[in-house]
CSV table of C-alpha atoms in Angstrom, one decimal:
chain,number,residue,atom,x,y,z
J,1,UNK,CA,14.4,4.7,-12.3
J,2,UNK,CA,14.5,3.9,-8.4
J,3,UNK,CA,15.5,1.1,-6.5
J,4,UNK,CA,12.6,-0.6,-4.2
J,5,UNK,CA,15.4,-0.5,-1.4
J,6,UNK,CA,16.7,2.6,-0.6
J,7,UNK,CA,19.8,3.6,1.1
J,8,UNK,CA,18.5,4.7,4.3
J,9,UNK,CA,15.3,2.4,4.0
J,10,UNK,CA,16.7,-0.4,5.0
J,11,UNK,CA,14.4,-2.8,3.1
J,12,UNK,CA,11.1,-1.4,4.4
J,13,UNK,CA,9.6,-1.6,0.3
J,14,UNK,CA,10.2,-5.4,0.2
J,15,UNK,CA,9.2,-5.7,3.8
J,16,UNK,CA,5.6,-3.5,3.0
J,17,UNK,CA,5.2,-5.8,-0.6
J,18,UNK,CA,5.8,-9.3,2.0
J,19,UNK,CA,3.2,-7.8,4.2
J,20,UNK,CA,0.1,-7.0,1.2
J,21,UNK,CA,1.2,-10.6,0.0
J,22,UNK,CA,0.5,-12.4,3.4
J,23,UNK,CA,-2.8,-10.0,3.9
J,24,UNK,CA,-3.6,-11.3,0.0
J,25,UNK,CA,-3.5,-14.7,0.6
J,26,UNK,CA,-5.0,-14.9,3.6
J,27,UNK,CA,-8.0,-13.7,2.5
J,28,UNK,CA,-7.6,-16.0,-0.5
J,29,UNK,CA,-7.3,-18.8,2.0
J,30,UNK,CA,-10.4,-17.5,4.2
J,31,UNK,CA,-12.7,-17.2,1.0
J,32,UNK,CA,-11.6,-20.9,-0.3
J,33,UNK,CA,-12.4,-21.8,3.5
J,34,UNK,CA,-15.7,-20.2,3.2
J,35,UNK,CA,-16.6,-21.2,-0.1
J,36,UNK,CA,-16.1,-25.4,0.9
J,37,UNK,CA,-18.1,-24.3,4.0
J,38,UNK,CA,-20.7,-22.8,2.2
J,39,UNK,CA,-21.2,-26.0,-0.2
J,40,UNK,CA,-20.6,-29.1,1.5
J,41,UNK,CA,-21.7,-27.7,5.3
J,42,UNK,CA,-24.5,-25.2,4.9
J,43,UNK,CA,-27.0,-26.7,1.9
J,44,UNK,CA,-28.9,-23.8,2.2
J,45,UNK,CA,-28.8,-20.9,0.0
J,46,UNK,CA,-27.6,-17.6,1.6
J,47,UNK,CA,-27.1,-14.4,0.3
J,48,UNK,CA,-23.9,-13.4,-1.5
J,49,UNK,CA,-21.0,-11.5,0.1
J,50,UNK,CA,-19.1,-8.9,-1.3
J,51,UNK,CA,-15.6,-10.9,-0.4
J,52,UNK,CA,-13.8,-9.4,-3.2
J,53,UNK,CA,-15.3,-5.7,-2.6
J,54,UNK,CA,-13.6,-6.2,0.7
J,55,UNK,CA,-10.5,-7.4,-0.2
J,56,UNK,CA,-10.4,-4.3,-2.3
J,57,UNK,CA,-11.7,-1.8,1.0
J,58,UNK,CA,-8.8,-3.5,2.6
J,59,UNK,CA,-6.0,-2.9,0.6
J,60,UNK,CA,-7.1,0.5,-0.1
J,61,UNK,CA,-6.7,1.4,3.4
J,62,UNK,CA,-3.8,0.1,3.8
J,63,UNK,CA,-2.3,1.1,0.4
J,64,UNK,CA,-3.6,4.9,1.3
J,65,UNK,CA,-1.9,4.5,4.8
J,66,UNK,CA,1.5,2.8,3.6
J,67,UNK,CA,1.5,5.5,1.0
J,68,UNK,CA,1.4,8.0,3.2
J,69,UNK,CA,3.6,6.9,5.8
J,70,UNK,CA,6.4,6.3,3.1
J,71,UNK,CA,5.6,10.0,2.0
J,72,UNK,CA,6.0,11.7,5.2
J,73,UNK,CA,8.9,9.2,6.2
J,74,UNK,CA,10.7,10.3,3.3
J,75,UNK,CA,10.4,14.4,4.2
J,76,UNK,CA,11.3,14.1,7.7
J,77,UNK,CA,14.2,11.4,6.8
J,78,UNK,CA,14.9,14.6,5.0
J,79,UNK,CA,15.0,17.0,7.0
J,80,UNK,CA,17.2,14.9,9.8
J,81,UNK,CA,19.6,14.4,7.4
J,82,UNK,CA,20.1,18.1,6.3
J,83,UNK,CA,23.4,19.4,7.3
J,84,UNK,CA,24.5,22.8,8.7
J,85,UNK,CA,26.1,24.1,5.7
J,86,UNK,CA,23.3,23.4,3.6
J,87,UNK,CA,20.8,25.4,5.5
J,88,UNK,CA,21.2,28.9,3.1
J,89,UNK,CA,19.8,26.8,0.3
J,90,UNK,CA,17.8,23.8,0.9
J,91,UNK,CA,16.5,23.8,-2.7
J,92,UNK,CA,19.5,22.8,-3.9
J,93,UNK,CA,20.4,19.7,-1.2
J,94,UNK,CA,16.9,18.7,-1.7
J,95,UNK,CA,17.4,17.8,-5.2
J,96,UNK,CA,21.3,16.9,-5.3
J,97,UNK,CA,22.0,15.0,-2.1
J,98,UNK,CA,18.6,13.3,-1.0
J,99,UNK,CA,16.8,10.0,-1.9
J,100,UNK,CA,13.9,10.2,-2.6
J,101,UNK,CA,13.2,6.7,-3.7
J,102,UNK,CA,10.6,6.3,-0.5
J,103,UNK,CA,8.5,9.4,-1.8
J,104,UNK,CA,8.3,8.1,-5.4
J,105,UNK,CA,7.0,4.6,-4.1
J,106,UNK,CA,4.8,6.5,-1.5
J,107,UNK,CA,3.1,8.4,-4.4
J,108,UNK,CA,2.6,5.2,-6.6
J,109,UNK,CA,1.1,3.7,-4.0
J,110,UNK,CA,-1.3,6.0,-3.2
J,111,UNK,CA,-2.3,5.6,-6.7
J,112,UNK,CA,-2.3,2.2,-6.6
J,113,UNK,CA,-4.9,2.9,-3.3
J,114,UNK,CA,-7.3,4.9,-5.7
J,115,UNK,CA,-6.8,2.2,-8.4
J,116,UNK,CA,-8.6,-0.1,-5.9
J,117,UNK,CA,-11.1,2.0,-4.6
J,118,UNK,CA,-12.4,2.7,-8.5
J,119,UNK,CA,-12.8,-0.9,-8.7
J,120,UNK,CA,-14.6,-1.3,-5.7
J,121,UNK,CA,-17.0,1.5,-6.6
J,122,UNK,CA,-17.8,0.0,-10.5
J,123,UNK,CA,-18.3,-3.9,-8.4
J,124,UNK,CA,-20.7,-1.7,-5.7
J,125,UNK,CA,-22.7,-0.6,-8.8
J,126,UNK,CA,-22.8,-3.2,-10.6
J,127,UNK,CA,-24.2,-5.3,-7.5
């Protein structure tokens, strides 16, 4: 099991899960706007918008990106935290010493990312 805040994160899971929150429901918030726009101030019909296959482009970026940047965060975080008398045998320090809590949620996020891409893809060809 890993904790969502690390040690040395200093909060930057909770702070990353507060940003996709905000990004969610603003979009919520712009399709509601859009949808009462669509049928009380333009009557006329026009053709549908993919507003959920974007949502899902969106956060796929930025779940790729986040999951990245928590990845390679984690490594150097590493590797500036390595002390002299550890340099014979990093193998060891790697797996004793380190957290790697920020690597873990890196890689789940990138899963997460290809999670929404998939369902992007099936709602593209279903459309």
């Amino acid at each position: 099991m890993f904790s969502m805040n690390g040690i040395f994160s200093n909060g930057f899971a909770s702070l990353f899960m507060k940003l996709i929150f905000v990004i969610i429901i603003a979009y919520l918030v712009m399709m509601v706007i859009n949808f009462l726009r669509d049928k009380f101030i333009n009557k006329e019909p026009m053709f549908q918008k993919n507003d959920i296959g974007e949502l899902l482009q969106i956060l796929y970026k930025v779940f790729i990106f986040s999951g990245l940047g928590f990845m390679v965060g984690n490594i150097v975080q590493f590797f500036f935290t390595q002390r002299p008398q550890y340099a014979g045998n990093i193998g060891a320090s790697m797996i004793v010493n380190n957290n790697w809590d920020d690597l873990k949620i890196g890689i789940i996020l990138i899963f997460i990312a290809i999670g929404f891409n998939a369902a992007r893809i099936i709602l593209d060809k279903r459309k």
